[in-house]
Short mmCIF file of C-alpha atoms in Angstrom, two decimals:
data_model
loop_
_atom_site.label_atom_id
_atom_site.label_comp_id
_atom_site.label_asym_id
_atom_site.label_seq_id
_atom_site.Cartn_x
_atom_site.Cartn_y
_atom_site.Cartn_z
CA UNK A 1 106.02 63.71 116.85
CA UNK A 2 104.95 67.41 117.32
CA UNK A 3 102.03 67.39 120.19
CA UNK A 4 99.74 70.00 120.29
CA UNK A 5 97.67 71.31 122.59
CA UNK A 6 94.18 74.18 122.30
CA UNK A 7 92.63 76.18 124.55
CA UNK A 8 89.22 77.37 123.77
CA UNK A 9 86.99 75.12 121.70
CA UNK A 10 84.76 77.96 120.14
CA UNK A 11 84.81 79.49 116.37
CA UNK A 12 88.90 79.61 115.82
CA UNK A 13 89.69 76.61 118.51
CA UNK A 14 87.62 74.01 116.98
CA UNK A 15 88.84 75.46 113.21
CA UNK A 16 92.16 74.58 114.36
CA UNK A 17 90.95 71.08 115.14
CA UNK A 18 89.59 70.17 111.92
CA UNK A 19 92.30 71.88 109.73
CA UNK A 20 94.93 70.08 112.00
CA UNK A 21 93.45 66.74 111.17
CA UNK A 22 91.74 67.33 107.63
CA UNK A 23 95.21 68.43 106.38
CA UNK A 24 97.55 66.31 108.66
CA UNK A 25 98.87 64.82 105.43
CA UNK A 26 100.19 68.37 103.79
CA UNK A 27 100.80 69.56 107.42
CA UNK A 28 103.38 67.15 108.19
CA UNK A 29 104.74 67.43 104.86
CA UNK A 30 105.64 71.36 105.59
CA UNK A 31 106.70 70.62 109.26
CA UNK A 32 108.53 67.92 108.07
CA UNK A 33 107.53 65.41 111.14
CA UNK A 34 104.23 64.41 112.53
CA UNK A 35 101.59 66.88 114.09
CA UNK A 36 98.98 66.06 116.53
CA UNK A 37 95.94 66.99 118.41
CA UNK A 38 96.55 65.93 122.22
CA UNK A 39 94.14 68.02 124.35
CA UNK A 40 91.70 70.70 123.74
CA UNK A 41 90.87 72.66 127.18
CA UNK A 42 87.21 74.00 127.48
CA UNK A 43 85.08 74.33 130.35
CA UNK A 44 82.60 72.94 128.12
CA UNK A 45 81.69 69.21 127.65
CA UNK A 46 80.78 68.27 123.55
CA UNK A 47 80.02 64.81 123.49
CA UNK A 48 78.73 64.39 119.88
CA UNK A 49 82.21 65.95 118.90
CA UNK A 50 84.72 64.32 116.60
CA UNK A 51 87.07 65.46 119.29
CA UNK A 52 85.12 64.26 122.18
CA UNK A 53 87.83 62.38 123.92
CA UNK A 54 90.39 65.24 123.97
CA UNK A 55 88.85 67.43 125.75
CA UNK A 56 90.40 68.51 129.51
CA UNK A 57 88.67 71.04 131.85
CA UNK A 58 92.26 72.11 133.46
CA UNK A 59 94.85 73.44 132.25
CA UNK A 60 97.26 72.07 134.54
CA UNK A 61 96.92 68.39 132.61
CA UNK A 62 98.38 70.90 129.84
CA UNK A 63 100.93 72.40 131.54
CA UNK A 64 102.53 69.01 133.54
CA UNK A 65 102.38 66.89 130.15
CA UNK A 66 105.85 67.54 128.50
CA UNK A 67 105.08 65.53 125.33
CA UNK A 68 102.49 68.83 124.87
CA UNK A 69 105.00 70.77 122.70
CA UNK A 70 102.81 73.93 121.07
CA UNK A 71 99.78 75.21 123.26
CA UNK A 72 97.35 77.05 120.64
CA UNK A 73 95.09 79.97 122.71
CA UNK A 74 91.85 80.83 121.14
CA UNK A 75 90.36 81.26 124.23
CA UNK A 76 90.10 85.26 123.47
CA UNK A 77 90.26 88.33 126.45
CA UNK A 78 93.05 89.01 128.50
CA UNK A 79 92.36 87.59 131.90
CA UNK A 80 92.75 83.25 131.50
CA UNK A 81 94.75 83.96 128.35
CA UNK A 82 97.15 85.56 129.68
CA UNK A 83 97.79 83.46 132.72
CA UNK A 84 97.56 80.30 130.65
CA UNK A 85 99.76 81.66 128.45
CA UNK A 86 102.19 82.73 130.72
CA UNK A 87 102.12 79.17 132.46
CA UNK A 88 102.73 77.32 128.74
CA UNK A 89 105.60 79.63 127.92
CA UNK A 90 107.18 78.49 131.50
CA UNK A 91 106.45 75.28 130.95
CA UNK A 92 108.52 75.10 127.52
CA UNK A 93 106.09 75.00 125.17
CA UNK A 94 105.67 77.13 122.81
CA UNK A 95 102.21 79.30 122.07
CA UNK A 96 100.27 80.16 119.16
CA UNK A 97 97.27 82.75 119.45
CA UNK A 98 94.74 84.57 117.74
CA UNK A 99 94.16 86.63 120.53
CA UNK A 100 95.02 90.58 119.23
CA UNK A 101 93.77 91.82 122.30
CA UNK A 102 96.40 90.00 124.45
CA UNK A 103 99.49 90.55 121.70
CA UNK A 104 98.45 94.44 121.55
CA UNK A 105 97.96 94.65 125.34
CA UNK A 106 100.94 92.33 126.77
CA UNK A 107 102.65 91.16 123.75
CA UNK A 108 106.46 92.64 124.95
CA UNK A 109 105.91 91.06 128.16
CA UNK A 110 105.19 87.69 126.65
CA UNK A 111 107.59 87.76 123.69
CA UNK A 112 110.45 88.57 125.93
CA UNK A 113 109.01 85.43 128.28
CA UNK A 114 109.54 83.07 125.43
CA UNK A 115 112.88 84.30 124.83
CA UNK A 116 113.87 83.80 128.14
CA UNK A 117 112.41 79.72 128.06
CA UNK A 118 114.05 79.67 124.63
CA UNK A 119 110.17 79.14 123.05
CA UNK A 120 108.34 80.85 120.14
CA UNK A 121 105.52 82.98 121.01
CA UNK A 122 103.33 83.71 117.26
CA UNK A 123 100.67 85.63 116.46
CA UNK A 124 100.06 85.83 112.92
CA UNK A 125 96.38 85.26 113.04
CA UNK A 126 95.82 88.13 115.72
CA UNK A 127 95.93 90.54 112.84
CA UNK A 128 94.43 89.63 109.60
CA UNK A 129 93.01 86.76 110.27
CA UNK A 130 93.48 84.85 107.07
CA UNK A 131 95.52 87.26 105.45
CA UNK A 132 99.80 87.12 106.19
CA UNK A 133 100.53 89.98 107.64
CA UNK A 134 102.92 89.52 110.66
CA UNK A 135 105.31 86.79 108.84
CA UNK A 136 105.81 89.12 105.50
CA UNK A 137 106.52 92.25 107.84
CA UNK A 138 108.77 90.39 109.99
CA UNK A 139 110.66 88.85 107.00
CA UNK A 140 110.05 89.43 103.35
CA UNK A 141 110.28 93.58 104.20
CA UNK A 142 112.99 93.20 106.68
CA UNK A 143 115.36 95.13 104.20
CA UNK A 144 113.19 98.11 104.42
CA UNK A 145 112.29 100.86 106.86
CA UNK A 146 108.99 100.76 107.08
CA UNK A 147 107.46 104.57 106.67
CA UNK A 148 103.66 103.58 106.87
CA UNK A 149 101.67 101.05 107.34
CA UNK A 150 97.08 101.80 106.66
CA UNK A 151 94.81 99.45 106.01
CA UNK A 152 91.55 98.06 106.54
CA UNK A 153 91.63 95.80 109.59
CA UNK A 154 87.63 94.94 110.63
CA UNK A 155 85.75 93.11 108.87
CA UNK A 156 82.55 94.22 110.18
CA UNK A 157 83.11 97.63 109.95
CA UNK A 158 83.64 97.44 106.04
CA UNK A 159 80.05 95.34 106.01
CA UNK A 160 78.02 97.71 107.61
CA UNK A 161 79.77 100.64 105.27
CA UNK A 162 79.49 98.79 102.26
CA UNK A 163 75.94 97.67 102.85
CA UNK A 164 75.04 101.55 103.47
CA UNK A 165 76.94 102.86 100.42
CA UNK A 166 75.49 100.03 97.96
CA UNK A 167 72.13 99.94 99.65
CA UNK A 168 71.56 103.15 100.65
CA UNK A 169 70.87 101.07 104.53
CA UNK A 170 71.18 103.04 108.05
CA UNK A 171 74.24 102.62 110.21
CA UNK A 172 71.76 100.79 112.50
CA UNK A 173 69.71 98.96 109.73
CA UNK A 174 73.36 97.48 108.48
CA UNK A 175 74.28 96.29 111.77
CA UNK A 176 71.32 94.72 112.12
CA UNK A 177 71.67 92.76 109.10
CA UNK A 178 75.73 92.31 109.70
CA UNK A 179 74.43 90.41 113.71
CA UNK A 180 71.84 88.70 111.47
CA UNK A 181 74.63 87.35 109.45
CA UNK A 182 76.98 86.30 111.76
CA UNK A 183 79.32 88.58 111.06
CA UNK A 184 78.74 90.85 114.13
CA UNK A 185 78.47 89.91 117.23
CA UNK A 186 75.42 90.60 119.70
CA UNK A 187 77.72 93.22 121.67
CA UNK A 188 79.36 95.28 118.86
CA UNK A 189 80.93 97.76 120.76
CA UNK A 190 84.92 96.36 119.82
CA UNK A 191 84.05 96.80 116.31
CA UNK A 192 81.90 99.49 115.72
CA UNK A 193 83.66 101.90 118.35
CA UNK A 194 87.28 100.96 116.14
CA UNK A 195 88.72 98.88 119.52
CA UNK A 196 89.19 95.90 117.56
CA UNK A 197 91.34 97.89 114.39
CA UNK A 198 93.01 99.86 117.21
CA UNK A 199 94.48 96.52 118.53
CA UNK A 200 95.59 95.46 115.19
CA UNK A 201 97.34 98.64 114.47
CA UNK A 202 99.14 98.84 117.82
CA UNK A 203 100.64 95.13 116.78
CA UNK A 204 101.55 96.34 113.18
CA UNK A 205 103.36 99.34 114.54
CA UNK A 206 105.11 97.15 117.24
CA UNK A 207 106.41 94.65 114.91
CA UNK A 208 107.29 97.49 112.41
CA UNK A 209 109.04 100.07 114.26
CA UNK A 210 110.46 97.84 117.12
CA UNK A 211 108.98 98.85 120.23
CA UNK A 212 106.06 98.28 121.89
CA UNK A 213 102.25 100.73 121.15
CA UNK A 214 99.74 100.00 123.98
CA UNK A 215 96.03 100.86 122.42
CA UNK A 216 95.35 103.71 125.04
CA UNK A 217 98.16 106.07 123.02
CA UNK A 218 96.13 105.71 119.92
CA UNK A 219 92.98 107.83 119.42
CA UNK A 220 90.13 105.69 118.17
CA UNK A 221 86.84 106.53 116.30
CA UNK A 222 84.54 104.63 114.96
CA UNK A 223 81.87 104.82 112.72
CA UNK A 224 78.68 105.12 114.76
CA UNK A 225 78.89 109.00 113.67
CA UNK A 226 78.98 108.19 109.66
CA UNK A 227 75.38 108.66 107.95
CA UNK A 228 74.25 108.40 104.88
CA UNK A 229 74.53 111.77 104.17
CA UNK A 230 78.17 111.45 104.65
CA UNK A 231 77.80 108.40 102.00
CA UNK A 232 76.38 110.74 99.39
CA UNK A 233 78.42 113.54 99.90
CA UNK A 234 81.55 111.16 99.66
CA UNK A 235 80.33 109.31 96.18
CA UNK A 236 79.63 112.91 94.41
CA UNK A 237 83.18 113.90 95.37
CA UNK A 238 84.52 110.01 94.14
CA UNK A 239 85.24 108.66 97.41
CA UNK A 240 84.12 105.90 99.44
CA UNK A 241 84.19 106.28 103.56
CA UNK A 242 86.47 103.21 105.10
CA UNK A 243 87.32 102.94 108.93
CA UNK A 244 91.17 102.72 108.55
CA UNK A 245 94.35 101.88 110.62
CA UNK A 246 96.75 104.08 110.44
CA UNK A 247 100.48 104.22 111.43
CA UNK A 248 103.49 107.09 110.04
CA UNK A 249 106.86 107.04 111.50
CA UNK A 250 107.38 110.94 111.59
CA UNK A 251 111.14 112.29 110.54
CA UNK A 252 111.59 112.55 114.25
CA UNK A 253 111.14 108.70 114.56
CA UNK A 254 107.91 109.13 117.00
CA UNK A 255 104.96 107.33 115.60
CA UNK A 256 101.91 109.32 114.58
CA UNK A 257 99.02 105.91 115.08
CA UNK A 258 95.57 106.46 115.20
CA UNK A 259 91.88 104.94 113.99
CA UNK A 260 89.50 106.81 112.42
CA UNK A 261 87.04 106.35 109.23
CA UNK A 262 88.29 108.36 105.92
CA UNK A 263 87.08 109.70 102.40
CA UNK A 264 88.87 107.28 100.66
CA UNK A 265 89.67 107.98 96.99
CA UNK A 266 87.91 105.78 94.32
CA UNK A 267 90.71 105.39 92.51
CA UNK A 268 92.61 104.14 95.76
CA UNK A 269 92.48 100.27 95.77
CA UNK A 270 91.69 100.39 99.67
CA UNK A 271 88.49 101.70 98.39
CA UNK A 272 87.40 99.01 96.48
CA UNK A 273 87.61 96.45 99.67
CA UNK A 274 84.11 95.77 100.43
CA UNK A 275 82.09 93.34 102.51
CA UNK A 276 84.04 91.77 105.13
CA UNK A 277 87.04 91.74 103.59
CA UNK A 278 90.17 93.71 105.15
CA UNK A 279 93.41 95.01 103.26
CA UNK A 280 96.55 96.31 104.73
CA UNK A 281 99.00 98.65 102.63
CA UNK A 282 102.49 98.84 103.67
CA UNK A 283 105.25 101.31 102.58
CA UNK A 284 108.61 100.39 102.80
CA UNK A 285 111.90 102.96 101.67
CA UNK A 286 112.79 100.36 99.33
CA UNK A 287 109.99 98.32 98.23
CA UNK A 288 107.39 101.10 97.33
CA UNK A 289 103.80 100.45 98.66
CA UNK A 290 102.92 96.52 98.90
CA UNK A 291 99.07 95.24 100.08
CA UNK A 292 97.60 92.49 101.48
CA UNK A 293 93.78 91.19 101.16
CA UNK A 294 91.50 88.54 102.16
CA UNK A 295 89.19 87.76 104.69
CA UNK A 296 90.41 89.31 108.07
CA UNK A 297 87.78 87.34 110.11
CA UNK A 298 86.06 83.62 109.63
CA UNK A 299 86.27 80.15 111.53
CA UNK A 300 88.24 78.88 108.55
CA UNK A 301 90.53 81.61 107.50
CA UNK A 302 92.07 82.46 110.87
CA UNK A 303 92.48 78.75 111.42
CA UNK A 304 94.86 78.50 108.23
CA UNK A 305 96.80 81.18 110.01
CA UNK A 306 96.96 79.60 113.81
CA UNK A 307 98.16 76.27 111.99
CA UNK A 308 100.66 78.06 109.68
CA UNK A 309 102.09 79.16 113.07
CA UNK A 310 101.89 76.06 114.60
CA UNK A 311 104.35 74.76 111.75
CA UNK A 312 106.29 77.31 111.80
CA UNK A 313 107.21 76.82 115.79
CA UNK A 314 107.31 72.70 115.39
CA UNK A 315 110.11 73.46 112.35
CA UNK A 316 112.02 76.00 114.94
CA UNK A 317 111.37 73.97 117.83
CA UNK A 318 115.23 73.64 118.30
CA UNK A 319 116.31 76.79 117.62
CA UNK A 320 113.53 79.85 118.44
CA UNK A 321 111.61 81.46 115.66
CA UNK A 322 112.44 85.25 116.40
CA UNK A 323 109.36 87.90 116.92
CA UNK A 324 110.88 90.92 118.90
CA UNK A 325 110.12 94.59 120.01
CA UNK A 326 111.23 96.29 122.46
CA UNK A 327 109.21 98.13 125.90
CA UNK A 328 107.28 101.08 124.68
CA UNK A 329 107.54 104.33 126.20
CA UNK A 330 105.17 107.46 126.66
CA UNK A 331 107.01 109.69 124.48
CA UNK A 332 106.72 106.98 121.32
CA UNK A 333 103.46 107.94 120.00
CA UNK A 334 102.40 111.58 119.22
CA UNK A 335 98.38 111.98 117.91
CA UNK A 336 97.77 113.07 114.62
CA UNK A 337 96.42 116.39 115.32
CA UNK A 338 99.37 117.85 113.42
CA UNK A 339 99.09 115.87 110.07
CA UNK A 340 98.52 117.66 107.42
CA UNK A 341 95.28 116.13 105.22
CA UNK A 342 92.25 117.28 103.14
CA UNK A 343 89.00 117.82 105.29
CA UNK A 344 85.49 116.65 104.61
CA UNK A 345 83.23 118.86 106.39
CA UNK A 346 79.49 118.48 106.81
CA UNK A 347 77.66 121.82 108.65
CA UNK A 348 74.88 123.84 108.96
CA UNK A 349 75.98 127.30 107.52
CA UNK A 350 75.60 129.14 104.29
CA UNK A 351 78.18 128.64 101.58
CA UNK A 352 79.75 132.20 101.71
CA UNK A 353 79.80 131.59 105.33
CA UNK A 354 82.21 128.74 105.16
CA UNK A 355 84.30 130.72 102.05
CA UNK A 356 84.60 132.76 104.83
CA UNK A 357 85.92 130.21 107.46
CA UNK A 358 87.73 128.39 105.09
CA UNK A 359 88.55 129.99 102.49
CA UNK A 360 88.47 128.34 98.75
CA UNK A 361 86.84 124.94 99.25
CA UNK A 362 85.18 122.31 96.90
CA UNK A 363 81.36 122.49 97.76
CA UNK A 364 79.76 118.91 97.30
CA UNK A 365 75.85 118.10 96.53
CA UNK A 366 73.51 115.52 97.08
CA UNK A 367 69.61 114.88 96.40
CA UNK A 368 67.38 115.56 98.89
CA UNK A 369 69.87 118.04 101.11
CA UNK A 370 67.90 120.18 103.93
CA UNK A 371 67.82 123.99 103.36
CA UNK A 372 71.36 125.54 105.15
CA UNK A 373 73.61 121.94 105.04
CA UNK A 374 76.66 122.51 103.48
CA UNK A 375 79.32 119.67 102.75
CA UNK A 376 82.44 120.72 101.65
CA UNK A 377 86.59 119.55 100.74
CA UNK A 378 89.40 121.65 102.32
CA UNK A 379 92.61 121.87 101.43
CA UNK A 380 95.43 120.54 103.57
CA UNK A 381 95.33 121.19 106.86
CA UNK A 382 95.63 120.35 110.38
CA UNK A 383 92.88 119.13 112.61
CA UNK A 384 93.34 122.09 115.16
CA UNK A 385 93.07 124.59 112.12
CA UNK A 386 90.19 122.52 110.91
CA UNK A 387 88.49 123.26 114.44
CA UNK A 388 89.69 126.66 115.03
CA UNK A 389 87.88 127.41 111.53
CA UNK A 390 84.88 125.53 112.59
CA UNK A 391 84.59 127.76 115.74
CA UNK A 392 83.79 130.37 113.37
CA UNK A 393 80.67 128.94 111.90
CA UNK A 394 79.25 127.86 115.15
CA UNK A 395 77.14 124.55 115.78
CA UNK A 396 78.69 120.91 115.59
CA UNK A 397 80.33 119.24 111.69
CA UNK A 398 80.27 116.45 110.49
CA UNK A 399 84.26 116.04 110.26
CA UNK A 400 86.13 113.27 108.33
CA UNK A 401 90.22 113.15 107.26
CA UNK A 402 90.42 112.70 103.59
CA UNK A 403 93.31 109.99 102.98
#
């Protein structure tokens, strides 16, 4: 018998306890012995909880039992995860997480700790929530070099864009609505400021490219900035704006990783992922361009994930399921200030002033624009030649990459 252990009894830790017992039948079918719930650690009591006599308010009862075999960490941050985690992975047990903050922060450190204590340290729900991600990059593409990877990656993001492009609704009017629905939290900042896609793209890239990208080397923007002018300028041009992830391995082999939102081609399938769904597009030398899409976030969804885990380290339990990449390094990551793209560009100046600037550019409309606002398409250039051309008209742009 497999025992199993969770820290953190909130949204994803107590979806982990019900899918672990609702499915125990098909779970121990794919594991091929016998799973169970031992302990759930919370500093929390829940009395009235199906669960109510697992529940242990240190972890040390964890860490001493060695019939505890897989410790799953929900608990979220860096701080107690970490050293919790650290402790399990000492202990012998292997760990399971959600946690993207902790994998994208410390995840070399901690995959290298399980190899040393011959344990499995997994992570596929720290992405995609729902969606496999980590185990098809790791495996079923292994035979290619990956040459990008964009997607996607935040699900609340995509709700508050979608809501303003099919409702015509205010950045702050959607996020209202998207904390009304649950699907943003009170403090947004991780989401709307791209934090929370910047972590998921710094794991991607790790796993891809075999060495480690911390989140400060990757510039990150938002979409506090986007209004619905933006929106309308974007749908007369057929595109749709979408906060993406985005990784390139240059010819050089440095990575080129940032987060930013883009014009997004209609007839792009990435721009057809709406609500608070997510999608992830990989290319691979061999395979071509492969995606993935679901639900990146949700009690439910990210539980399937944490429990596919869990089977996967009870079947490897004598012999290590492998997830490696190696230290990072300063020199890894360049910004993309020198990739090439199309421009959307939203200013106050005349149009033969930016013919001028830019030279020949496709000028976009929209109903009700203000007398001098121009929004235009360049072609392909480089951020800095985008701003050295902007200097020229004078006063702040609106200034989106077109993918």
């Amino acid at each position: 018998m497999i025992n199993v252990a969770i820290m953190g009894f909130g949204v994803v830790g107590s979806g982990v306890a019900e899918v672990l017992t609702g499915n125990a039948g098909q779970i121990d079918r794919k594991a091929e012995e016998s799973i169970r719930l031992k302990y759930i650690l919370d500093v929390r009591d829940f009395p009235d909880s199906l669960f109510a006599d697992k529940f242990v308010h240190d972890f040390a009862v964890i860490e001493n039992d060695p019939d505890v075999d897989i410790v799953v960490e929900t608990i979220g941050g860096v701080r107690a995860a970490k050293d919790f985690t650290e402790r399990a992975l000492k202990a012998g047990k292997s760990v399971v997480t959600s946690n993207k903050e902790l994998v994208a922060t410390h995840g070399y450190d901690l995959l290298r700790l399980a190899e040393e204590h011959g344990v499995s340290y997994l992570f596929e729900a720290s992405v995609g929530g729902g969606i496999p991600i980590i185990r098809p990059l790791n495996q079923c593409l292994a035979a290619n070099e990956i040459e990008e990877i964009v997607g996607i990656l935040n699900g609340t993001t995509n709700y508050i864009l979608t809501r303003m492009i099919r409702s015509g609704l205010s950045f702050e009017a959607a996020l209202k609505e998207a904390q009304q629905n649950g699907y943003a939290e009170q403090d947004p900042t991780a989401d709307i400021e791209g934090h929370d896609a910047c972590r998921k793209i710094c794991i991607l890239s790790s796993l891809a490219f075999g060495q480690h990208v911390y989140p400060d080397q990757v510039p990150t923007e938002g979409i506090t900035k986007v209004t619905l002018a933006d929106v309308a300028y974007a749908e007369s041009c057929g595109h749709k704006i979408k906060l993406l992830g985005r990784c390139i391995r240059r010819e050089d082999g440095k990575l080129c990783v940032y987060v930013a939102p883009h014009l997004v081609d209609s007839e792009n399938p990435l721009a057809g992922v709406e609500d608070v769904f997510n999608a992830i597009t990989v290319k691979g030398n061999a395979v071509g361009d492969v995606m993935f899409y679901g639900r990146g976030a949700g009690k439910l969804p990210t539980a399937s994930a944490v429990v596919a885990d869990v089977v996967d380290a009870a079947k490897h339990r004598r012999g290590r399921k492998y997830l490696h990449w190696g230290p990072g390094s300063a020199e890894l990551v360049v910004p993309p200030t020198e990739l090439e793209s199309a421009w959307y560009v939203r200013v106050q100046a005349g149009s033969d002033a930016v013919r001028a600037a830019f030279g020949e550019v496709t000028l976009l409309a929209r109903p009700g624009a203000p007398e001098g606002e121009n929004a235009f398409l360049t072609a392909p250039m480089t951020e800095g030649a985008v701003r050295e051309k902007l200097t020229a008209l004078g006063g702040s742009a609106s200034l989106l990459r077109v993918l």
